[in-house]
mmCIF file of C-alpha atoms in Angstrom:
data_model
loop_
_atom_site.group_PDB
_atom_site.id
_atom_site.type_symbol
_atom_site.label_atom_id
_atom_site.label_comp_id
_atom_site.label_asym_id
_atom_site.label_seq_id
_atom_site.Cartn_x
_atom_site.Cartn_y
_atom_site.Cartn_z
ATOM 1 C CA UNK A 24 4.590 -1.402 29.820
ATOM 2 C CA UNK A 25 5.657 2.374 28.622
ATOM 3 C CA UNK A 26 6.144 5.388 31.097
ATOM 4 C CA UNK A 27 3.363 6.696 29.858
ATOM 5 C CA UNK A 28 0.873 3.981 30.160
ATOM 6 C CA UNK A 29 1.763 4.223 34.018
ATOM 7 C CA UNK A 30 1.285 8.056 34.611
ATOM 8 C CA UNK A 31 -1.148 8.438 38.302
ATOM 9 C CA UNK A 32 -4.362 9.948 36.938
ATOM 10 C CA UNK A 33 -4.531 11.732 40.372
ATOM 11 C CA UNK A 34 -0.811 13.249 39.757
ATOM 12 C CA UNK A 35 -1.333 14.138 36.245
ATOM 13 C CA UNK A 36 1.873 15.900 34.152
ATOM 14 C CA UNK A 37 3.118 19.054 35.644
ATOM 15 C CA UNK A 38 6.019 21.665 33.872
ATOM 16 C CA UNK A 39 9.028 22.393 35.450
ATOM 17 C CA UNK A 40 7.059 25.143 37.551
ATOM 18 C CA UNK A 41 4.822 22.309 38.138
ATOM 19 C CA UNK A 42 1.953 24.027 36.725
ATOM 20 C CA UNK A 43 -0.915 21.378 35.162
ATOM 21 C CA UNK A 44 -0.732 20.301 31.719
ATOM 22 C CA UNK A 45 -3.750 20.275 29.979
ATOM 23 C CA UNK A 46 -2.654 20.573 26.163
ATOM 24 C CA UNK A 47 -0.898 18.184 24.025
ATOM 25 C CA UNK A 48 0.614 19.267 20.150
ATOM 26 C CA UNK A 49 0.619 15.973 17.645
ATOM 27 C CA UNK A 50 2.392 16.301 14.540
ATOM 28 C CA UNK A 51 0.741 14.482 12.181
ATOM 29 C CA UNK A 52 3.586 14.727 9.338
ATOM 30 C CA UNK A 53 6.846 16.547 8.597
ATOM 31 C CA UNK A 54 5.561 17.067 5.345
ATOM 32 C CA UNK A 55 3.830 20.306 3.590
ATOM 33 C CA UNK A 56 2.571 21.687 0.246
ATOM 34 C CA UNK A 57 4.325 25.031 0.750
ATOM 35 C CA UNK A 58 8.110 26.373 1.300
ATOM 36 C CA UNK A 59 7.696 29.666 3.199
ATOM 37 C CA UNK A 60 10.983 31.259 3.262
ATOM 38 C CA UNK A 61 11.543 31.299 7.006
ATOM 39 C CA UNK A 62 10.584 27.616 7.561
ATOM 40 C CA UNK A 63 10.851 25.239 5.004
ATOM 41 C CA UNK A 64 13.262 27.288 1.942
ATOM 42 C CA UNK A 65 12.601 25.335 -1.425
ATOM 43 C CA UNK A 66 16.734 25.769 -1.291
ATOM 44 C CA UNK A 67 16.814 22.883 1.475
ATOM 45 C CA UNK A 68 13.368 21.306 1.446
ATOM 46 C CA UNK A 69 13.652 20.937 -2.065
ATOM 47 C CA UNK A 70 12.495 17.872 -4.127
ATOM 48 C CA UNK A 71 16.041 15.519 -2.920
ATOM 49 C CA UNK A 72 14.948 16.024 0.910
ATOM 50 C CA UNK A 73 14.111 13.193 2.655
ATOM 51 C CA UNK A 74 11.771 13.459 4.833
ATOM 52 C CA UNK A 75 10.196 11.041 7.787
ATOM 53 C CA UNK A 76 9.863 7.623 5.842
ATOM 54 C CA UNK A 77 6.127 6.635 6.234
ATOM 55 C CA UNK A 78 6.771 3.160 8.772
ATOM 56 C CA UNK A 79 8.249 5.978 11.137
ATOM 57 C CA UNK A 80 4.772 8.228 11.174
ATOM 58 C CA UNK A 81 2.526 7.228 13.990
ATOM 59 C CA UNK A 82 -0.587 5.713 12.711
ATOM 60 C CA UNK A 83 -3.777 6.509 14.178
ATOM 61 C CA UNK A 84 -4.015 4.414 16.309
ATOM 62 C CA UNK A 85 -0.821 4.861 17.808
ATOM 63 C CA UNK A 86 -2.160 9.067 18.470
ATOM 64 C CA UNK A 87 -5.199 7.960 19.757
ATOM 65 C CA UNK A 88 -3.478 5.676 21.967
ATOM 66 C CA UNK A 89 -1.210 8.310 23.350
ATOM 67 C CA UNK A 90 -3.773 10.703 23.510
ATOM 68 C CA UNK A 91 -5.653 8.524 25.409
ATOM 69 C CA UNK A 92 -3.271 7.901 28.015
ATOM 70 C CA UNK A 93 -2.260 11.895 28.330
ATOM 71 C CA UNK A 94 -6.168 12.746 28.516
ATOM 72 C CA UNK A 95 -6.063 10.554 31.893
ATOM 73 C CA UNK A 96 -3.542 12.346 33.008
ATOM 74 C CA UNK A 97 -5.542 15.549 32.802
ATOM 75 C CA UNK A 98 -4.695 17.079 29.411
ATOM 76 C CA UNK A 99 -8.066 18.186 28.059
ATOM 77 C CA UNK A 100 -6.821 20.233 24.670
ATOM 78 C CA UNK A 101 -5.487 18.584 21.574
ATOM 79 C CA UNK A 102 -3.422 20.601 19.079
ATOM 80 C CA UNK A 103 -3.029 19.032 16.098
ATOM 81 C CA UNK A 104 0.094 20.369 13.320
ATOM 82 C CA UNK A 105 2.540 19.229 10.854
ATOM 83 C CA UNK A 106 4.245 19.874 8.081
ATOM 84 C CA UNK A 107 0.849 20.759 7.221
ATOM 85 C CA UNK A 108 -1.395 18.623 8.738
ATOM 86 C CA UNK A 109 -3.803 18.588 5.918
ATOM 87 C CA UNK A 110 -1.553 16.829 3.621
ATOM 88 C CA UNK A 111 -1.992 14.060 5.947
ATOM 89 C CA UNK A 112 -4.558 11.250 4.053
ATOM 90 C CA UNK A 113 -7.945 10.807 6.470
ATOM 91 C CA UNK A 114 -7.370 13.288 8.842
ATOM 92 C CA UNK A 115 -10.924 13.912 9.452
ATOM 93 C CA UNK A 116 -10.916 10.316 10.548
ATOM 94 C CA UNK A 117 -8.293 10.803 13.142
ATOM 95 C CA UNK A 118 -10.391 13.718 14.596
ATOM 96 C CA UNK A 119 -12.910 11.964 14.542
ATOM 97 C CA UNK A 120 -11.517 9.508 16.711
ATOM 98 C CA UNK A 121 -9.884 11.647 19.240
ATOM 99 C CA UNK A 122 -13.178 13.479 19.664
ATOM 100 C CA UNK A 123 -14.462 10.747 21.416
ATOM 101 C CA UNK A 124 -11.958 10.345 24.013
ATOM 102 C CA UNK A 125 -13.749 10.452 27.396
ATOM 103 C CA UNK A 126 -12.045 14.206 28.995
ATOM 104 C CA UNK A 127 -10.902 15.651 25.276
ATOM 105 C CA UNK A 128 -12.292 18.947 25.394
ATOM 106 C CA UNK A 129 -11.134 21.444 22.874
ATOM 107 C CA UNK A 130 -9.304 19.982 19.418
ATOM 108 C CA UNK A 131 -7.553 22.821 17.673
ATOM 109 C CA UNK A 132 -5.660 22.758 13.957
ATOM 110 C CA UNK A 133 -2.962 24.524 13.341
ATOM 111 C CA UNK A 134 -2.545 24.930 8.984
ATOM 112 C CA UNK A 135 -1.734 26.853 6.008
ATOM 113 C CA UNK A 136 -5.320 26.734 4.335
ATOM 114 C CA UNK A 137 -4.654 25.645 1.345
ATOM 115 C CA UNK A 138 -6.948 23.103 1.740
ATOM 116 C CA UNK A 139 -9.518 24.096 3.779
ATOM 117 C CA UNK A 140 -11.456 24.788 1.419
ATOM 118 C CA UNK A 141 -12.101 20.819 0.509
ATOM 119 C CA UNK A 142 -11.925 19.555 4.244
ATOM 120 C CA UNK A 143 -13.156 22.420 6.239
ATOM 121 C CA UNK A 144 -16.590 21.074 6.486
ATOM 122 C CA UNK A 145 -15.365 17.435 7.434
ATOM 123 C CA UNK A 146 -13.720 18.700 9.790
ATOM 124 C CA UNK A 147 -16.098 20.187 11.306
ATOM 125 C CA UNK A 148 -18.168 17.163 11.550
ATOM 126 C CA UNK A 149 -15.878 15.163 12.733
ATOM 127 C CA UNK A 150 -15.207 17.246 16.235
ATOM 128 C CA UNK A 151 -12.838 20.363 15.502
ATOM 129 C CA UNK A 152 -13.122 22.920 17.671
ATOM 130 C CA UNK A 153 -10.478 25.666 16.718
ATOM 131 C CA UNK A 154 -8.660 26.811 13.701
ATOM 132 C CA UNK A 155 -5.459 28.742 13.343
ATOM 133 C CA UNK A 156 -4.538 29.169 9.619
ATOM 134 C CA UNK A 157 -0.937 30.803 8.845
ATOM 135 C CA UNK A 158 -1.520 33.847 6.525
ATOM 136 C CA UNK A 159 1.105 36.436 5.815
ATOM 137 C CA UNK A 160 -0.245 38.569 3.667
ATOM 138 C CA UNK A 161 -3.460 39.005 1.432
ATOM 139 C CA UNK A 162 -1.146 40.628 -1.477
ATOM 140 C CA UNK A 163 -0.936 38.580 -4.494
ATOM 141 C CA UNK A 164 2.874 38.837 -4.981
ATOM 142 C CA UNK A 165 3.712 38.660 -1.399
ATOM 143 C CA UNK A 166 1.936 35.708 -0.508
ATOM 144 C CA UNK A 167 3.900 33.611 -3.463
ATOM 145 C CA UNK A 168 7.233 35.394 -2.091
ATOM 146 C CA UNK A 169 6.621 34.296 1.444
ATOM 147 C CA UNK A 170 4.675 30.683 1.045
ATOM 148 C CA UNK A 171 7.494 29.759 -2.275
ATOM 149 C CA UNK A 172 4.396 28.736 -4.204
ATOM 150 C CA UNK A 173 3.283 30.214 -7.854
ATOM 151 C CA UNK A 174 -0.094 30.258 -6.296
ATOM 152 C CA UNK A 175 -1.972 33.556 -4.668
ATOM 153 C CA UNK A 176 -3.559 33.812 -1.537
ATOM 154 C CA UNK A 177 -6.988 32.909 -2.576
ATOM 155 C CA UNK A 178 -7.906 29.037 -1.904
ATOM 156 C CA UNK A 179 -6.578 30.115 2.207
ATOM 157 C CA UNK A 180 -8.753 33.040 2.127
ATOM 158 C CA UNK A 181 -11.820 30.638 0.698
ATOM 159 C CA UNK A 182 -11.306 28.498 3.140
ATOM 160 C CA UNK A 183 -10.737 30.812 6.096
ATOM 161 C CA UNK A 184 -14.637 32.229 4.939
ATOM 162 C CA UNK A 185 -15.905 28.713 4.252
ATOM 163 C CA UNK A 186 -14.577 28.007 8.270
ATOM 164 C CA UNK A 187 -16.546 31.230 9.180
ATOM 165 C CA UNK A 188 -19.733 30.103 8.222
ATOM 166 C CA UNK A 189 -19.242 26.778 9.600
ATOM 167 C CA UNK A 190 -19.379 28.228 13.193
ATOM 168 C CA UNK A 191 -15.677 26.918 14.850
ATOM 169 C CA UNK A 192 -15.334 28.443 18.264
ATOM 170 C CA UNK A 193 -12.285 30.283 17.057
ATOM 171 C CA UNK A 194 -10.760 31.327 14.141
ATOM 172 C CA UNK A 195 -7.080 32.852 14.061
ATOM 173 C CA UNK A 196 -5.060 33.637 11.284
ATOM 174 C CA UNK A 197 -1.269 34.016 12.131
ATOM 175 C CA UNK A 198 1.098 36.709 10.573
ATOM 176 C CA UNK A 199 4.468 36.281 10.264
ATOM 177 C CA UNK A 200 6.042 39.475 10.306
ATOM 178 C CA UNK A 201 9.391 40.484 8.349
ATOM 179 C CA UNK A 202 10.907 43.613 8.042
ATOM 180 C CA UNK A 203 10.737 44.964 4.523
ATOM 181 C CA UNK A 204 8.879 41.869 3.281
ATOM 182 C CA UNK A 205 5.340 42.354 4.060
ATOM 183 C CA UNK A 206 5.088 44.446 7.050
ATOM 184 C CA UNK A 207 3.414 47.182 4.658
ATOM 185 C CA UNK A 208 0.638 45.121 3.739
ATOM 186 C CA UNK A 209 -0.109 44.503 8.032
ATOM 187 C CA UNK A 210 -3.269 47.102 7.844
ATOM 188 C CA UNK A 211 -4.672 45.662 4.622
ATOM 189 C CA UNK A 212 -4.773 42.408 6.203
ATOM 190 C CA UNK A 213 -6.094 43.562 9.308
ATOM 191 C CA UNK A 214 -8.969 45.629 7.663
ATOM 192 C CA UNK A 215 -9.675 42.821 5.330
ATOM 193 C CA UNK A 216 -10.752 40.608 8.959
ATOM 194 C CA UNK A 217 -12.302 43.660 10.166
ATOM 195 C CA UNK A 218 -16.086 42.547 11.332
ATOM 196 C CA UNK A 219 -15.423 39.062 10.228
ATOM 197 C CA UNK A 220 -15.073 37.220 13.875
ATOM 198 C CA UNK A 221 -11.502 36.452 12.785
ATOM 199 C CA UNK A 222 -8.617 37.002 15.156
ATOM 200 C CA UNK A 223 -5.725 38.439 13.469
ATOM 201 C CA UNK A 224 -2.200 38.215 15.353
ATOM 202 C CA UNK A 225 0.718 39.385 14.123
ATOM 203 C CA UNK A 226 3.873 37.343 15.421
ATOM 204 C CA UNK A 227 7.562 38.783 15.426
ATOM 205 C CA UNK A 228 10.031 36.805 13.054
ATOM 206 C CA UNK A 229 12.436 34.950 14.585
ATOM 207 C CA UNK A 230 15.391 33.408 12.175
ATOM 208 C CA UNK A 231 16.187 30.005 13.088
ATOM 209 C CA UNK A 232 18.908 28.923 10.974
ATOM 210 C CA UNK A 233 16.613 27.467 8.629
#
């Protein structure tokens, strides 16, 4: 029997400050459809990188398992990411499944958009709560600068106003913020949200070495 199949329901998980934890991130895949600069550079996630062979992703059952055993424990929010998480075949169905866990609360996606236009309404109806879709700028050229794709900004913008009329409980679109890349277009992408119900949050670059 695993660790975590033996947590105490009526300890739960605490941090080091032993503070409750009630969230849990699952990475559904290493994998993604773009190659923003300051994550995944086409220069080293090119089309020779090996990523996570497929026997080594956690299959649904496996998440739902673990989530299972954490939602005893008292966490009550799932997060769920990549890679882009999207990308992921029948993720709808996975939602699905950890909607029903007795105690699961809140499930929140964390993605690019790309896609959202063709899944946005699934996943609505299969439990998702929240959406946060990375966005860095609404400017044509920018955009294909930033995400390393030939493509514009449009199909994450569609799907970002597709989500809006769907009625999530939140919708956040993250800006990544670097100096003399995009940080003049900031205001144009805050006005275009403007009225929309959209959070808009502009987050400091950090370089990571990758």
């Amino acid at each position: 029997m695993s660790k975590l199949s033996r947590i105490d329901p009526l300890v739960g998980i605490t941090d080091k400050l032993k503070r409750p934890v009630r969230d849990l991130r699952i990475s559904v895949t290493d994998r993604c459809n773009f190659r923003c600069t300051y994550c995944m550079p086409e220069e080293i996630f090119g089309e020779r990188y090996e990523f996570l062979p497929r026997p080594e992703i956690l299959t649904f059952e496996e998440i739902e398992r673990v989530a299972r055993i954490f939602a005893v424990a008292g966490v009550s929010k799932l997060r769920i990411t990549g890679g882009e998480p999207l990308v992921r075949a029948n993720l709808t169905d996975l939602i699905q499944r950890l909607s029903s866990i007795d105690g699961i609360s809140d499930i929140a996606l964390t993605t690019n958009g790309y896609l959202l236009p063709k899944f946005a309404e699934g996943l609505k109806k299969s439990g998702l709560s929240r959406l946060t879709v990375s966005l860095d700028s609404i400017d044509e050229n920018i955009f294909k600068k930033m995400s390393g794709r030939p493509h514009g900004p449009k199909n994450t913008l569609d799907g970002i106003r597709l989500a809006t009329e769907l009625d999530f409980s939140s919708i956040k679109v993250n800006v990544v913020v670097q100096r003399g890349v995009n940080d003049h277009t900031l205001i144009d992408t805050a006005r275009y949200f403007k009225g929309t119900g959209v959070i808009v949050r502009f987050i400091e670059f950090m370089d990571v070495g990758t």
